[in-house]
Amino acid sequence: MSEEDARDHIKAYIEQQKSGFGKYDETLRVTLANIQIDGNRVKVIFNQPDGSFRPLFPELTEGKFKTDAQENRYVNRQYGMYMLAREVQKDPKFLEAIEKSRYTWDVYIMDAKQNVPYYTFTFSYQNIKNSIDLNNGEVASDFRNFLSISLVDRALKSLMEKVYIPHDSVGISYAHLSSNMLNCTMLATSDAYQKLTATNGMVARNEWIESFLEECMSKSYFKQLLTVLKTKQPTVYIRVEDIHKKFAPQTYTVNTFDIIAAAEHNSTGGLSAADYIIKQIGGKKQSEKDYGLFMQKYGDVASQMKEASQALADNSRRVYDVVDEMPEFPGGSLALANYLYNQVKYPPLAEQNKIQGRVTCQFVITYEGKVTNVEISRSSDPLLDAEAKRVISSMPKWIPGRHHGERVNTKYSVPITFTLPN
């Protein structure tokens, strides 16, 4: 599907929606006022008649949002993606049309009297695709089910970032989930460090998994959490650091398979996370979470190391030109060549005018493997430049580059040659 065909497809969809203008949605308490294309954006406008915020789905969202307005904004955004996801199910070409049209979808919830927005939100092709993937490609006919899954996904981030270890010599000072990768810093005394890192970090990995699962099991939506885990396949990187700096930091990986396997077959011999770590490394445990024994004893050191961890995260903004291990496309150079061969589409106008050339794209592979900051470093023709940039921008995640053992942002260049057949 060409970009022109994709845009025509979206325009046809918008024409169909015009019959619903002025229709009041009792669930969301909004009226569809308008849908229009404005440049490269599809603008969807809803009016909210009474201007008051009340919980839309209190049975699902209670306690998950600080204000009713925040809850309303989240629910309405999910509803927008739900409606487009449902359209994808009815029309298999619709998702491709969203991608190829390159439209961004802007939604406005308006105060009709004042003609000002209460709030706005934006989503793109990737957001819609992610929501479909999260539902395993089968979007429920009931919006409540769709919303429930998205809320579980939202809860998963919080649960993964707040894993707690009830021990006097081990604590977690930093954890951040981004793009299905959790970077976690586990601090320990020198004695505890040696036991945590023995046998490829077995104790550190098992302790994190069991602490995480114990918190998950206390939730009524535990089974849904496991389903979302299987779908999203997050990876956990546990960086174990010695607060006394006698030993160099070590990083260990926990895959989704490890977590699911532990949920089905307890990996600590039936012991709780607290009892397991005591058995493995000794020390003292606590029954209450409050501030934590570790933080009571080593709070000042932990705070300093947390700042260092956050500085390391901030350092992820730095972009390297040359690193110890350069980024790699999944599958290597041959897979990259195959990807370009299959994805590059000769621009019709360039083909008609017999335009050929070589375009070099420079971009950044982030420490998470994302392709960002795509630029044309060697231009050929605007038509060829645009196609090269499109293909590079749509690449899947790479294996990120490493420098001094750490994953870092790295510059990379790829040439694309456009040659017409004889």
Short mmCIF file of C-alpha atoms in Angstrom, two decimals:
data_model
loop_
_atom_site.label_atom_id
_atom_site.label_comp_id
_atom_site.label_asym_id
_atom_site.label_seq_id
_atom_site.Cartn_x
_atom_site.Cartn_y
_atom_site.Cartn_z
CA MET A 1 0.00 0.00 0.00
CA SER A 2 1.46 3.37 -1.03
CA GLU A 3 1.27 6.45 1.17
CA GLU A 4 -1.35 7.93 -1.15
CA ASP A 5 -3.51 4.79 -0.98
CA ALA A 6 -3.09 4.71 2.81
CA ARG A 7 -4.25 8.30 3.16
CA ASP A 8 -7.26 7.60 0.94
CA HIS A 9 -8.08 4.64 3.18
CA ILE A 10 -8.00 6.87 6.28
CA LYS A 11 -10.10 9.52 4.54
CA ALA A 12 -12.75 6.90 3.73
CA TYR A 13 -12.79 5.86 7.40
CA ILE A 14 -13.26 9.48 8.49
CA GLU A 15 -16.17 9.90 6.07
CA GLN A 16 -17.86 6.90 7.70
CA GLN A 17 -17.46 8.46 11.15
CA LYS A 18 -19.24 11.67 10.15
CA SER A 19 -22.59 9.95 10.59
CA GLY A 20 -21.81 9.79 14.29
CA PHE A 21 -21.20 13.52 14.77
CA GLY A 22 -23.28 14.81 17.68
CA LYS A 23 -23.73 11.35 19.19
CA TYR A 24 -23.44 11.24 22.97
CA ASP A 25 -21.44 8.41 24.55
CA GLU A 26 -22.98 7.67 27.94
CA THR A 27 -20.02 5.58 29.09
CA LEU A 28 -17.40 8.26 28.47
CA ARG A 29 -19.83 11.18 28.87
CA VAL A 30 -18.60 12.89 25.72
CA THR A 31 -20.06 13.86 22.34
CA LEU A 32 -18.21 13.25 19.09
CA ALA A 33 -18.00 16.71 17.53
CA ASN A 34 -15.64 16.38 14.59
CA ILE A 35 -12.93 14.35 12.83
CA GLN A 36 -10.78 16.04 10.24
CA ILE A 37 -7.35 15.87 8.63
CA ASP A 38 -5.10 18.81 9.34
CA GLY A 39 -1.80 18.48 7.52
CA ASN A 40 -0.18 15.26 8.74
CA ARG A 41 -2.53 14.91 11.68
CA VAL A 42 -5.96 13.44 12.18
CA LYS A 43 -7.79 15.62 14.70
CA VAL A 44 -10.60 14.00 16.68
CA ILE A 45 -12.70 16.39 18.79
CA PHE A 46 -15.05 15.40 21.61
CA ASN A 47 -17.15 17.80 23.64
CA GLN A 48 -17.73 17.19 27.32
CA PRO A 49 -21.06 18.77 28.20
CA ASP A 50 -20.99 19.21 31.98
CA GLY A 51 -17.28 19.86 32.44
CA SER A 52 -17.05 17.75 35.59
CA PHE A 53 -14.71 14.85 36.14
CA ARG A 54 -16.09 11.70 37.75
CA PRO A 55 -14.60 8.21 37.77
CA LEU A 56 -15.64 6.44 34.57
CA PHE A 57 -14.82 2.90 35.70
CA PRO A 58 -14.33 3.09 39.49
CA GLU A 59 -14.40 -0.69 39.85
CA LEU A 60 -11.28 -0.90 37.65
CA THR A 61 -9.44 2.34 38.28
CA GLU A 62 -9.96 3.10 41.98
CA GLY A 63 -6.64 3.88 43.65
CA LYS A 64 -4.71 3.85 40.38
CA PHE A 65 -4.96 7.58 39.64
CA LYS A 66 -4.38 10.64 41.80
CA THR A 67 -7.32 12.61 40.38
CA ASP A 68 -10.53 11.94 38.47
CA ALA A 69 -9.25 14.15 35.64
CA GLN A 70 -6.14 11.98 35.31
CA GLU A 71 -8.32 8.86 35.24
CA ASN A 72 -10.65 10.40 32.63
CA ARG A 73 -7.72 11.33 30.42
CA TYR A 74 -6.24 7.83 30.60
CA VAL A 75 -9.54 6.06 29.97
CA ASN A 76 -10.43 8.29 27.04
CA ARG A 77 -7.01 7.71 25.48
CA GLN A 78 -7.44 3.96 25.85
CA TYR A 79 -10.92 4.23 24.34
CA GLY A 80 -9.50 6.03 21.29
CA MET A 81 -6.99 3.23 20.72
CA TYR A 82 -9.67 0.64 21.40
CA MET A 83 -11.92 2.02 18.66
CA LEU A 84 -9.07 2.01 16.14
CA ALA A 85 -7.99 -1.47 17.23
CA ARG A 86 -11.57 -2.69 16.68
CA GLU A 87 -11.52 -1.15 13.22
CA VAL A 88 -8.31 -3.07 12.49
CA GLN A 89 -10.12 -6.30 13.31
CA LYS A 90 -12.92 -5.44 10.89
CA ASP A 91 -10.59 -4.16 8.20
CA PRO A 92 -7.16 -5.92 8.01
CA LYS A 93 -5.82 -3.13 5.82
CA PHE A 94 -6.61 -0.43 8.35
CA LEU A 95 -3.49 -0.91 10.48
CA GLU A 96 -1.29 -0.79 7.40
CA ALA A 97 -3.12 2.37 6.35
CA ILE A 98 -2.39 3.97 9.73
CA GLU A 99 1.29 3.08 9.37
CA LYS A 100 1.79 4.05 5.73
CA SER A 101 -0.28 7.25 5.91
CA ARG A 102 2.12 8.60 8.54
CA TYR A 103 -0.70 10.45 10.23
CA THR A 104 -0.50 11.27 13.92
CA TRP A 105 -3.82 11.05 15.77
CA ASP A 106 -4.61 13.98 18.07
CA VAL A 107 -7.65 13.78 20.35
CA TYR A 108 -9.16 16.81 22.07
CA ILE A 109 -11.65 16.64 24.94
CA MET A 110 -13.21 20.09 24.74
CA ASP A 111 -15.16 22.44 26.92
CA ALA A 112 -17.74 23.31 24.27
CA LYS A 113 -18.83 26.55 25.97
CA GLN A 114 -15.34 27.99 26.35
CA ASN A 115 -13.97 26.25 23.24
CA VAL A 116 -10.83 25.22 25.11
CA PRO A 117 -9.55 21.69 25.72
CA TYR A 118 -9.77 20.09 29.15
CA TYR A 119 -6.98 17.84 27.98
CA THR A 120 -5.50 16.39 24.81
CA PHE A 121 -3.58 13.26 23.94
CA THR A 122 -1.78 11.87 20.92
CA PHE A 123 -1.12 8.39 19.64
CA SER A 124 0.49 6.90 16.58
CA TYR A 125 0.70 3.66 14.65
CA GLN A 126 3.07 2.12 17.20
CA ASN A 127 0.72 2.86 20.12
CA ILE A 128 -2.17 1.16 18.33
CA LYS A 129 -0.05 -1.80 17.28
CA ASN A 130 1.22 -2.20 20.86
CA SER A 131 -2.33 -2.23 22.22
CA ILE A 132 -3.31 -4.92 19.69
CA ASP A 133 -0.21 -6.97 20.52
CA LEU A 134 -0.99 -6.63 24.22
CA ASN A 135 -4.35 -8.25 23.51
CA ASN A 136 -2.68 -11.01 21.46
CA GLY A 137 -4.29 -9.67 18.31
CA GLU A 138 -7.83 -10.34 19.57
CA VAL A 139 -9.35 -7.10 20.80
CA ALA A 140 -12.28 -7.79 23.12
CA SER A 141 -15.73 -6.55 22.13
CA ASP A 142 -16.11 -5.21 25.69
CA PHE A 143 -14.10 -2.06 26.33
CA ARG A 144 -13.87 -2.93 30.02
CA ASN A 145 -11.78 -6.00 29.18
CA PHE A 146 -9.54 -3.91 26.93
CA LEU A 147 -9.15 -1.28 29.65
CA SER A 148 -8.50 -3.93 32.28
CA ILE A 149 -5.57 -5.35 30.30
CA SER A 150 -4.09 -1.90 29.74
CA LEU A 151 -4.36 -1.18 33.48
CA VAL A 152 -2.60 -4.46 34.28
CA ASP A 153 0.14 -3.44 31.85
CA ARG A 154 0.36 -0.11 33.66
CA ALA A 155 0.50 -1.89 37.03
CA LEU A 156 3.26 -4.19 35.79
CA LYS A 157 5.63 -1.23 35.39
CA SER A 158 4.97 -0.11 38.96
CA LEU A 159 5.41 -3.63 40.34
CA MET A 160 8.69 -4.20 38.53
CA GLU A 161 10.11 -0.87 39.65
CA LYS A 162 9.16 -1.34 43.32
CA VAL A 163 10.61 -4.76 44.10
CA TYR A 164 11.68 -4.82 47.74
CA ILE A 165 14.26 -7.05 49.48
CA PRO A 166 13.69 -7.52 53.24
CA HIS A 167 17.30 -7.86 54.33
CA ASP A 168 19.81 -5.86 56.35
CA SER A 169 22.70 -6.25 53.90
CA VAL A 170 20.96 -6.05 50.50
CA GLY A 171 18.77 -3.35 48.98
CA ILE A 172 17.59 -2.01 45.63
CA SER A 173 18.49 1.63 45.07
CA TYR A 174 17.36 2.17 41.48
CA ALA A 175 14.96 0.46 39.10
CA HIS A 176 13.48 1.80 35.88
CA LEU A 177 11.41 0.01 33.24
CA SER A 178 11.61 1.35 29.71
CA SER A 179 10.78 -0.38 26.43
CA ASN A 180 10.43 -3.77 28.09
CA MET A 181 13.83 -3.54 29.77
CA LEU A 182 14.14 -3.09 33.53
CA ASN A 183 17.49 -1.73 34.68
CA CYS A 184 17.86 -2.47 38.37
CA THR A 185 20.71 -1.67 40.78
CA MET A 186 21.04 -4.06 43.74
CA LEU A 187 23.37 -2.82 46.50
CA ALA A 188 25.05 -5.12 49.02
CA THR A 189 27.79 -5.23 51.61
CA SER A 190 31.01 -6.91 50.54
CA ASP A 191 30.16 -10.18 52.34
CA ALA A 192 26.65 -10.30 50.90
CA TYR A 193 27.95 -9.30 47.45
CA GLN A 194 30.13 -12.41 47.18
CA LYS A 195 27.18 -14.70 47.96
CA LEU A 196 24.77 -12.84 45.69
CA THR A 197 27.11 -13.07 42.71
CA ALA A 198 28.26 -16.68 43.15
CA THR A 199 27.14 -19.20 40.50
CA ASN A 200 26.37 -16.56 37.88
CA GLY A 201 24.32 -14.45 40.29
CA MET A 202 21.91 -17.26 41.16
CA VAL A 203 20.94 -15.81 44.56
CA ALA A 204 20.54 -12.25 43.22
CA ARG A 205 18.38 -13.44 40.33
CA ASN A 206 16.23 -15.81 42.41
CA GLU A 207 15.77 -13.22 45.14
CA TRP A 208 14.59 -10.57 42.69
CA ILE A 209 12.20 -13.01 40.99
CA GLU A 210 10.65 -14.26 44.24
CA SER A 211 10.32 -10.75 45.70
CA PHE A 212 8.60 -9.62 42.50
CA LEU A 213 6.28 -12.64 42.35
CA GLU A 214 5.26 -12.30 46.01
CA GLU A 215 4.08 -8.77 45.34
CA CYS A 216 2.29 -9.89 42.16
CA MET A 217 0.57 -12.81 43.91
CA SER A 218 -1.06 -10.43 46.36
CA LYS A 219 -2.96 -8.81 43.48
CA SER A 220 -6.40 -9.99 42.39
CA TYR A 221 -5.26 -9.72 38.77
CA PHE A 222 -2.26 -12.04 39.19
CA LYS A 223 -3.29 -14.33 36.31
CA GLN A 224 -3.68 -11.32 34.01
CA LEU A 225 -0.23 -10.14 35.07
CA LEU A 226 1.27 -13.44 33.98
CA THR A 227 -0.55 -13.19 30.64
CA VAL A 228 0.76 -9.66 30.07
CA LEU A 229 4.27 -10.81 31.03
CA LYS A 230 4.13 -13.61 28.45
CA THR A 231 2.94 -11.16 25.82
CA LYS A 232 5.38 -8.33 26.51
CA GLN A 233 8.45 -10.46 27.28
CA PRO A 234 10.32 -7.91 29.44
CA THR A 235 13.99 -8.45 30.31
CA VAL A 236 15.47 -7.55 33.70
CA TYR A 237 19.10 -6.46 34.06
CA ILE A 238 20.25 -6.66 37.69
CA ARG A 239 23.44 -4.74 38.37
CA VAL A 240 24.89 -5.90 41.72
CA GLU A 241 27.19 -3.37 43.38
CA ASP A 242 29.39 -3.63 46.48
CA ILE A 243 28.78 -0.52 48.61
CA HIS A 244 32.29 -0.86 50.04
CA LYS A 245 33.71 -0.97 46.48
CA LYS A 246 35.95 -3.98 47.13
CA PHE A 247 34.47 -5.79 44.12
CA ALA A 248 33.57 -4.61 40.63
CA PRO A 249 29.86 -4.47 39.71
CA GLN A 250 28.33 -7.49 37.98
CA THR A 251 25.22 -7.52 35.79
CA TYR A 252 22.85 -10.49 35.50
CA THR A 253 19.88 -11.07 33.22
CA VAL A 254 16.42 -12.33 34.15
CA ASN A 255 14.24 -13.31 31.20
CA THR A 256 10.47 -13.63 31.14
CA PHE A 257 10.86 -17.40 30.93
CA ASP A 258 12.69 -17.35 34.30
CA ILE A 259 9.82 -15.44 35.93
CA ILE A 260 7.06 -17.61 34.45
CA ALA A 261 8.93 -20.80 35.36
CA ALA A 262 9.32 -19.57 38.96
CA ALA A 263 5.61 -18.73 39.12
CA GLU A 264 4.75 -22.28 38.06
CA HIS A 265 7.51 -24.05 40.02
CA ASN A 266 8.85 -22.18 43.04
CA SER A 267 12.59 -21.69 42.50
CA THR A 268 13.42 -21.25 46.20
CA GLY A 269 12.22 -24.63 47.43
CA GLY A 270 8.98 -23.25 48.81
CA LEU A 271 10.69 -20.56 50.90
CA SER A 272 9.50 -16.97 50.94
CA ALA A 273 11.82 -14.36 49.45
CA ALA A 274 12.83 -13.28 52.95
CA ASP A 275 13.54 -16.81 54.19
CA TYR A 276 15.38 -17.72 50.99
CA ILE A 277 17.88 -14.86 51.18
CA ILE A 278 18.50 -15.47 54.89
CA LYS A 279 19.21 -19.13 54.17
CA GLN A 280 21.61 -18.21 51.36
CA ILE A 281 23.57 -15.33 52.86
CA GLY A 282 22.61 -15.12 56.55
CA GLY A 283 21.94 -11.75 58.16
CA LYS A 284 18.63 -10.37 59.38
CA LYS A 285 15.27 -9.95 57.73
CA GLN A 286 12.36 -7.69 58.54
CA SER A 287 8.65 -8.30 58.37
CA GLU A 288 7.60 -4.72 57.68
CA LYS A 289 8.47 -2.86 54.52
CA ASP A 290 8.59 0.72 55.78
CA TYR A 291 12.07 2.13 55.29
CA GLY A 292 14.00 -1.15 55.41
CA LEU A 293 16.81 -2.51 57.54
CA PHE A 294 19.35 -2.00 54.76
CA MET A 295 18.41 1.65 54.34
CA GLN A 296 18.49 2.21 58.11
CA LYS A 297 22.07 0.94 58.25
CA TYR A 298 23.40 2.21 54.91
CA GLY A 299 21.00 4.96 53.90
CA ASP A 300 23.65 7.62 53.29
CA VAL A 301 25.82 5.32 51.17
CA ALA A 302 22.76 4.02 49.28
CA SER A 303 21.64 7.57 48.53
CA GLN A 304 25.04 8.44 47.13
CA MET A 305 25.06 5.30 45.00
CA LYS A 306 21.51 5.96 43.86
CA GLU A 307 22.66 9.35 42.62
CA ALA A 308 25.52 7.58 40.85
CA SER A 309 23.04 5.12 39.28
CA GLN A 310 20.84 7.98 38.14
CA ALA A 311 23.92 9.76 36.79
CA LEU A 312 24.70 6.56 34.90
CA ALA A 313 21.15 6.66 33.54
CA ASP A 314 21.65 10.31 32.61
CA ASN A 315 24.90 9.31 30.95
CA SER A 316 22.73 7.18 28.67
CA ARG A 317 21.98 10.46 26.91
CA ARG A 318 25.61 10.67 25.78
CA VAL A 319 26.16 9.47 22.22
CA TYR A 320 29.42 7.67 21.31
CA ASP A 321 31.01 7.66 17.87
CA VAL A 322 33.21 4.62 18.52
CA VAL A 323 32.69 1.98 21.24
CA ASP A 324 34.25 -1.31 22.30
CA GLU A 325 31.39 -3.32 20.80
CA MET A 326 29.48 -1.64 17.98
CA PRO A 327 25.70 -2.13 17.68
CA GLU A 328 24.48 -5.06 15.63
CA PHE A 329 21.29 -5.59 13.64
CA PRO A 330 19.45 -8.72 14.90
CA GLY A 331 20.87 -11.59 12.89
CA GLY A 332 23.94 -9.67 11.73
CA SER A 333 24.92 -7.91 8.50
CA LEU A 334 23.23 -10.45 6.21
CA ALA A 335 19.93 -9.98 8.06
CA LEU A 336 20.35 -6.20 7.71
CA ALA A 337 20.92 -6.55 3.96
CA ASN A 338 17.80 -8.75 3.65
CA TYR A 339 15.77 -6.27 5.70
CA LEU A 340 16.75 -3.37 3.42
CA TYR A 341 16.11 -5.45 0.29
CA ASN A 342 12.59 -6.32 1.46
CA GLN A 343 11.62 -2.95 2.94
CA VAL A 344 12.95 -0.38 0.46
CA LYS A 345 10.29 0.58 -2.08
CA TYR A 346 11.44 2.51 -5.11
CA PRO A 347 9.52 5.83 -5.10
CA PRO A 348 7.21 5.72 -8.16
CA LEU A 349 8.06 9.28 -9.24
CA ALA A 350 11.79 8.58 -8.96
CA GLU A 351 11.34 5.44 -11.02
CA GLN A 352 9.39 7.33 -13.68
CA ASN A 353 12.11 9.98 -13.90
CA LYS A 354 14.87 7.34 -13.82
CA ILE A 355 16.45 8.79 -10.70
CA GLN A 356 19.16 6.63 -9.15
CA GLY A 357 21.64 7.22 -6.36
CA ARG A 358 23.17 6.29 -3.04
CA VAL A 359 21.80 7.69 0.24
CA THR A 360 23.62 7.39 3.55
CA CYS A 361 21.60 7.61 6.75
CA GLN A 362 23.21 8.40 10.07
CA PHE A 363 21.27 7.53 13.21
CA VAL A 364 21.63 6.66 16.87
CA ILE A 365 21.17 3.20 18.36
CA THR A 366 20.17 3.90 21.95
CA TYR A 367 21.37 1.85 24.91
CA GLU A 368 17.93 0.17 24.70
CA GLY A 369 18.46 -0.75 21.04
CA LYS A 370 16.03 1.79 19.58
CA VAL A 371 16.73 3.56 16.29
CA THR A 372 16.49 7.33 16.82
CA ASN A 373 17.69 10.68 15.41
CA VAL A 374 17.67 9.48 11.79
CA GLU A 375 19.37 12.01 9.50
CA ILE A 376 20.59 12.05 5.91
CA SER A 377 24.38 12.40 6.05
CA ARG A 378 24.83 11.93 2.29
CA SER A 379 21.97 13.05 0.09
CA SER A 380 21.08 11.89 -3.41
CA ASP A 381 17.60 13.11 -4.32
CA PRO A 382 14.72 14.24 -2.05
CA LEU A 383 12.55 11.31 -3.17
CA LEU A 384 15.28 8.75 -2.47
CA ASP A 385 16.27 10.51 0.77
CA ALA A 386 12.70 10.31 2.09
CA GLU A 387 12.38 6.60 1.34
CA ALA A 388 15.75 5.80 2.92
CA LYS A 389 14.82 7.74 6.05
CA ARG A 390 11.45 5.98 6.25
CA VAL A 391 13.02 2.52 6.06
CA ILE A 392 15.72 3.27 8.63
CA SER A 393 13.19 4.87 11.01
CA SER A 394 10.98 1.77 10.92
CA MET A 395 13.79 -0.66 11.79
CA PRO A 396 13.29 -3.12 14.67
CA LYS A 397 15.44 -2.87 17.78
CA TRP A 398 19.16 -3.51 17.42
CA ILE A 399 21.58 -5.16 19.83
CA PRO A 400 22.98 -1.99 21.47
CA GLY A 401 26.64 -1.07 21.51
CA ARG A 402 28.74 -1.51 24.64
CA HIS A 403 31.56 0.58 26.07
CA HIS A 404 33.55 -0.51 29.12
CA GLY A 405 30.94 -3.24 29.59
CA GLU A 406 27.95 -0.86 29.67
CA ARG A 407 25.24 -0.49 27.03
CA VAL A 408 25.48 3.00 25.47
CA ASN A 409 24.01 5.20 22.75
CA THR A 410 26.04 4.85 19.57
CA LYS A 411 26.12 6.61 16.20
CA TYR A 412 25.78 4.34 13.18
CA SER A 413 25.57 4.85 9.41
CA VAL A 414 23.95 2.72 6.74
CA PRO A 415 24.14 3.39 2.97
CA ILE A 416 21.19 2.53 0.74
CA THR A 417 21.69 2.27 -2.99
CA PHE A 418 18.77 2.86 -5.36
CA THR A 419 19.41 1.21 -8.75
CA LEU A 420 16.82 0.83 -11.49
CA PRO A 421 16.65 -2.53 -13.28
CA ASN A 422 18.27 -2.61 -16.72
#
